[in-house]
Every structure is written in C-alpha cells, then in structure tokens.
C-alpha cells in the first residue's frame, strides 16, 4: 500500500485533494483540526469512490501534536512510508497591520508556515532513504504578490514558497520533489464571506475557482508523472496575475 498525508483534509480544497490523491491509488491519511463530521464525510467519500483512508486529527500549529501523531502512526505501521505529503491546512486572520493583534500574526505564521517545517522535517527522512517523495504545498496569490490586510498571511505563504525552493534543491538528487500551488479566489468556507459578484470583475475568467480545479493540479504534482518538476509555484487563479 502507498501512503499520502493531506493536512486540512476535512473541508474545502483539502477534501478535494484527498479524493484525487486516493484516485491515484494512495491510502490517504486525512488530517484535520476539529471538524469530526466533515472529516468523516471526506473519508466516506474516499471509500465510496473505491479508495482507502484513515483520519489523523492534530493541530498543525502544534509541534508536539504533530510529533505524537506521526510517531504513533509509524509505530503502528513500522514498514510503511508516507511518500506523498500535501501541506494544505491553512487559516487567515486579516487586518491592516496597525490593527493586527500579536496573536493573529503568530497564529497565521504557526498554522501556515511553521507547520510546513515541522511536518515536512518529520516525513522527509523516509522519502530520502526510499529515494522517492512528492511534497506539494498549498500557498496563495498573497504569498507571491502580497495583499493589503494580509501581512501575516502573505508572509507565511511567501515563506513557504521560499522554503520550498530551497528544500527542492536539497533533496532533488534523492528523487524527492517539492512544489507549490498558488490559488487565487476559490469557493470554500475560507472565502464564503467575500463578494464573488464584486471580485469577479478583477478575474479574467470572471468567476471564483472550485476546489477540484486546485486538486487536479495538486494531484498531477503529487504523481509520478511530475518527475522533472521541482521548486515550482503553479498559479491557479483564472488569469488573476500579479
Ligand atoms: P477551509 O475551507 O477553511 O478549510 C481549512 C481546512 O484546514 C480544514 O480542513 C481545517 O480543519 C484545516 N485546518 C485549519 N487549521 C488547522 C490546524 N491548525 N490543524 C489542522 N487542520 C487545520 O480552507 P480552504 O479554502 O480549503 O484552504 C485550503 C488551503 O488553501 C489553505 O492553506 C489556504 O490558505 C489556501 N488557499 C485558499 C484560497 C481560497 O480562496 N479558498 C486561496 C488561496 C489559498 P477543520 O475542518 O477541522 O477546521
């Protein structure tokens, strides 16, 4: 059996990614923080489509929870290797910098950037030894362009992009690839309070994207077909370039 870990797999983009990665033949390990019902729903959808998976509840912003969960899994599966990692879990807490609370800066950095470090560091050792791995990080247009009201989120996503480019060069010889996808506006809980009718005027394709449209690109980068792509950032934004 081949194993893939998807963080933030209970809802939105992560839910779609779980389904697409399961279609590639992976047993999907579905991480989430709190929404048990939605996580169960993802797992049921994976199984109904003929795939297999399991839930792994932990807070990606908490290094101890990450370590404990991944160590427990490894104890139960000593001979198995998680060869695909999708760092997707993310939050935003927007405010102009003068109004930003220190805890909102820290929460967003911990959840979007530090999680990349702790989870990737934990899993990459096996990938290097096995001489195969795929790491895909879900970043954002904000991390490329910077968006007002999102200094915390832009810093976190921009940090993941730079770290991915560095890591891609560290592990390229070991057949481990590290890439990012940068969505624009995608219809999920994260964007439900935004006015699509107003914002779509900014988008050449005149609409928000769907989670599946992101997941298809992630699945390609996570597949063996993307064998010569590394250190890249692919925008998925309907033409909304910087
Ligand atoms: P979403 O609908 O709000 O879903 C967020 C997912 O992340 C949920 O599964 C949630 O779990 C999980 N999560 C959040 N904090 C977590 C934590 N501390 N530990 C573990 N899991 C956590 O978000 P989305 O729109 O699908 O976003 C997915 C990724 O795409 C994020 O990295 C986001 O920054 C990025 N992105 C989204 C858009 C967009 O327009 N939607 C655009 C650019 C980039 P629970 O269900 O348990 O809360």
mmCIF file of C-alpha atoms and ligand atoms in Angstrom, residues 8-13 31-35 58-60 88-91 111 138-140 153 157 183-186 188-191, ligand 1:
data_model
loop_
_atom_site.group_PDB
_atom_site.id
_atom_site.type_symbol
_atom_site.label_atom_id
_atom_site.label_comp_id
_atom_site.label_asym_id
_atom_site.label_seq_id
_atom_site.Cartn_x
_atom_site.Cartn_y
_atom_site.Cartn_z
ATOM 1 C CA UNK A 8 -6.630 20.095 6.340
ATOM 2 C CA UNK A 9 -8.468 17.307 4.532
ATOM 3 C CA UNK A 10 -11.835 17.751 6.217
ATOM 4 C CA UNK A 11 -13.098 20.669 4.163
ATOM 5 C CA UNK A 12 -12.615 22.826 1.070
ATOM 6 C CA UNK A 13 -9.572 22.341 -1.116
ATOM 7 C CA UNK A 31 -5.580 15.327 8.847
ATOM 8 C CA UNK A 32 -7.878 17.964 10.332
ATOM 9 C CA UNK A 33 -8.123 20.048 13.488
ATOM 10 C CA UNK A 34 -11.656 19.927 14.890
ATOM 11 C CA UNK A 35 -14.446 19.200 12.417
ATOM 12 C CA UNK A 58 -3.979 17.002 15.086
ATOM 13 C CA UNK A 59 -3.367 20.711 15.151
ATOM 14 C CA UNK A 60 -0.735 21.547 12.528
ATOM 15 C CA UNK A 88 -2.726 22.218 2.707
ATOM 16 C CA UNK A 89 -4.131 23.210 6.129
ATOM 17 C CA UNK A 90 -4.296 26.962 6.472
ATOM 18 C CA UNK A 91 -6.068 29.877 8.070
ATOM 19 C CA UNK A 111 -0.508 27.366 11.094
ATOM 20 C CA UNK A 138 -0.807 24.927 -0.969
ATOM 21 C CA UNK A 139 0.214 28.591 -0.825
ATOM 22 C CA UNK A 140 -1.627 31.603 -2.248
ATOM 23 C CA UNK A 153 -0.849 35.521 5.617
ATOM 24 C CA UNK A 157 2.709 31.863 2.260
ATOM 25 C CA UNK A 183 -4.726 29.507 -5.716
ATOM 26 C CA UNK A 184 -6.455 32.835 -6.304
ATOM 27 C CA UNK A 185 -10.102 33.036 -5.182
ATOM 28 C CA UNK A 186 -11.532 29.536 -4.643
ATOM 29 C CA UNK A 188 -14.647 27.326 0.106
ATOM 30 C CA UNK A 189 -15.536 28.219 3.690
ATOM 31 C CA UNK A 190 -12.447 30.438 3.735
ATOM 32 C CA UNK A 191 -13.908 32.750 1.086
HETATM 33 P P1 LIG B 1 -11.106 25.941 4.532
HETATM 34 O O1 LIG B 1 -12.262 25.614 3.669
HETATM 35 O O2 LIG B 1 -11.230 26.975 5.596
HETATM 36 O O3 LIG B 1 -10.558 24.566 5.168
HETATM 37 C C1 LIG B 1 -9.448 24.612 6.014
HETATM 38 C C2 LIG B 1 -9.001 23.204 6.316
HETATM 39 O O4 LIG B 1 -7.794 23.283 7.094
HETATM 40 C C3 LIG B 1 -9.998 22.435 7.174
HETATM 41 O O5 LIG B 1 -9.915 21.080 6.832
HETATM 42 C C4 LIG B 1 -9.485 22.669 8.606
HETATM 43 O O6 LIG B 1 -9.829 21.645 9.524
HETATM 44 C C5 LIG B 1 -7.994 22.638 8.341
HETATM 45 N N1 LIG B 1 -7.231 23.350 9.365
HETATM 46 C C6 LIG B 1 -7.233 24.666 9.670
HETATM 47 N N2 LIG B 1 -6.409 24.915 10.693
HETATM 48 C C7 LIG B 1 -5.863 23.725 11.042
HETATM 49 C C8 LIG B 1 -4.952 23.312 12.036
HETATM 50 N N3 LIG B 1 -4.414 24.199 12.895
HETATM 51 N N4 LIG B 1 -4.627 21.996 12.130
HETATM 52 C C9 LIG B 1 -5.156 21.090 11.277
HETATM 53 N N5 LIG B 1 -6.044 21.418 10.305
HETATM 54 C C10 LIG B 1 -6.390 22.719 10.197
HETATM 55 O O7 LIG B 1 -9.849 26.426 3.649
HETATM 56 P P2 LIG B 1 -9.538 26.227 2.082
HETATM 57 O O8 LIG B 1 -10.095 27.399 1.369
HETATM 58 O O9 LIG B 1 -9.867 24.856 1.645
HETATM 59 O O10 LIG B 1 -7.953 26.424 2.150
HETATM 60 C C11 LIG B 1 -7.036 25.353 1.998
HETATM 61 C C12 LIG B 1 -5.659 25.947 1.732
HETATM 62 O O11 LIG B 1 -5.714 26.732 0.547
HETATM 63 C C13 LIG B 1 -5.163 26.881 2.835
HETATM 64 O O12 LIG B 1 -3.786 26.708 3.029
HETATM 65 C C14 LIG B 1 -5.442 28.261 2.264
HETATM 66 O O13 LIG B 1 -4.579 29.229 2.814
HETATM 67 C C15 LIG B 1 -5.193 28.019 0.796
HETATM 68 N N6 LIG B 1 -5.826 28.986 -0.093
HETATM 69 C C16 LIG B 1 -7.185 29.078 -0.198
HETATM 70 C C17 LIG B 1 -7.749 30.004 -1.075
HETATM 71 C C18 LIG B 1 -9.234 30.172 -1.247
HETATM 72 O O14 LIG B 1 -9.641 31.062 -1.993
HETATM 73 N N7 LIG B 1 -10.078 29.350 -0.628
HETATM 74 C C19 LIG B 1 -6.915 30.836 -1.833
HETATM 75 C C20 LIG B 1 -5.543 30.709 -1.712
HETATM 76 C C21 LIG B 1 -5.005 29.764 -0.859
HETATM 77 P P3 LIG B 1 -11.226 21.689 10.386
HETATM 78 O O15 LIG B 1 -12.324 21.339 9.413
HETATM 79 O O16 LIG B 1 -11.041 20.654 11.422
HETATM 80 O O17 LIG B 1 -11.349 23.085 10.900
#
